Amino acid sequence: MPTRKILFVLNPSSGTRDDDFENEIKIHFLDKTDFELEFFVPNWDEDACKDLKETLEVNDYETVVASGGGGT
């Protein structure tokens, strides 16, 4: 079975400082070898939209998941 590339876009402004969304996601996929996970955490001090667009243009993700707070 081919590997499915998934990009998780994690809003660094959501949740509490104790939340570790990346680790929680990795644990969920721990025994699933047919997935390749990558994470994008926007830097709001930079041009986050431009950075995300560039990331999407140079990779062939099959799925993009946005994770965060009410604005997501």
GROMACS .gro file of C-alpha atoms in nm, residues 19-62:
model
   44
   19ASP     CA    1  -0.109   2.124   2.479
   20ASP     CA    2   0.121   1.920   2.256
   21PHE     CA    3  -0.093   1.869   1.948
   22GLU     CA    4   0.192   1.740   1.735
   23ASN     CA    5   0.276   1.465   1.983
   24GLU     CA    6  -0.091   1.370   2.025
   25ILE     CA    7  -0.126   1.334   1.648
   26LYS     CA    8   0.193   1.127   1.624
   27ILE     CA    9   0.067   0.893   1.898
   28HIS     CA   10  -0.259   0.841   1.710
   29PHE     CA   11  -0.070   0.739   1.393
   30LEU     CA   12   0.201   0.541   1.576
   31ASP     CA   13   0.101   0.198   1.447
   32LYS     CA   14  -0.011   0.317   1.105
   33THR     CA   15   0.288   0.274   0.876
   34ASP     CA   16   0.108   0.376   0.558
   35PHE     CA   17   0.108   0.746   0.653
   36GLU     CA   18   0.382   1.005   0.634
   37LEU     CA   19   0.312   1.296   0.868
   38GLU     CA   20   0.445   1.648   0.841
   39PHE     CA   21   0.363   1.955   1.047
   40PHE     CA   22   0.345   2.324   0.964
   41VAL     CA   23   0.325   2.574   1.250
   42PRO     CA   24   0.264   2.925   1.117
   43ASN     CA   25   0.487   3.204   1.238
   44TRP     CA   26   0.244   3.491   1.277
   45ASP     CA   27   0.533   3.740   1.289
   46GLU     CA   28   0.621   3.646   0.931
   47ASP     CA   29   0.400   3.596   0.624
   48ALA     CA   30   0.239   3.269   0.734
   49CYS     CA   31   0.011   3.244   0.428
   50LYS     CA   32   0.304   3.282   0.189
   51ASP     CA   33   0.508   3.026   0.384
   52LEU     CA   34   0.222   2.775   0.378
   53LYS     CA   35   0.163   2.830   0.007
   54GLU     CA   36   0.531   2.764  -0.067
   55THR     CA   37   0.522   2.448   0.147
   56LEU     CA   38   0.220   2.320  -0.043
   57GLU     CA   39   0.373   2.402  -0.382
   58VAL     CA   40   0.692   2.202  -0.325
   59ASN     CA   41   0.531   1.895  -0.166
   60ASP     CA   42   0.276   1.646  -0.287
   61TYR     CA   43   0.046   1.613   0.013
   62GLU     CA   44  -0.266   1.406  -0.037
   0.00000   0.00000   0.00000
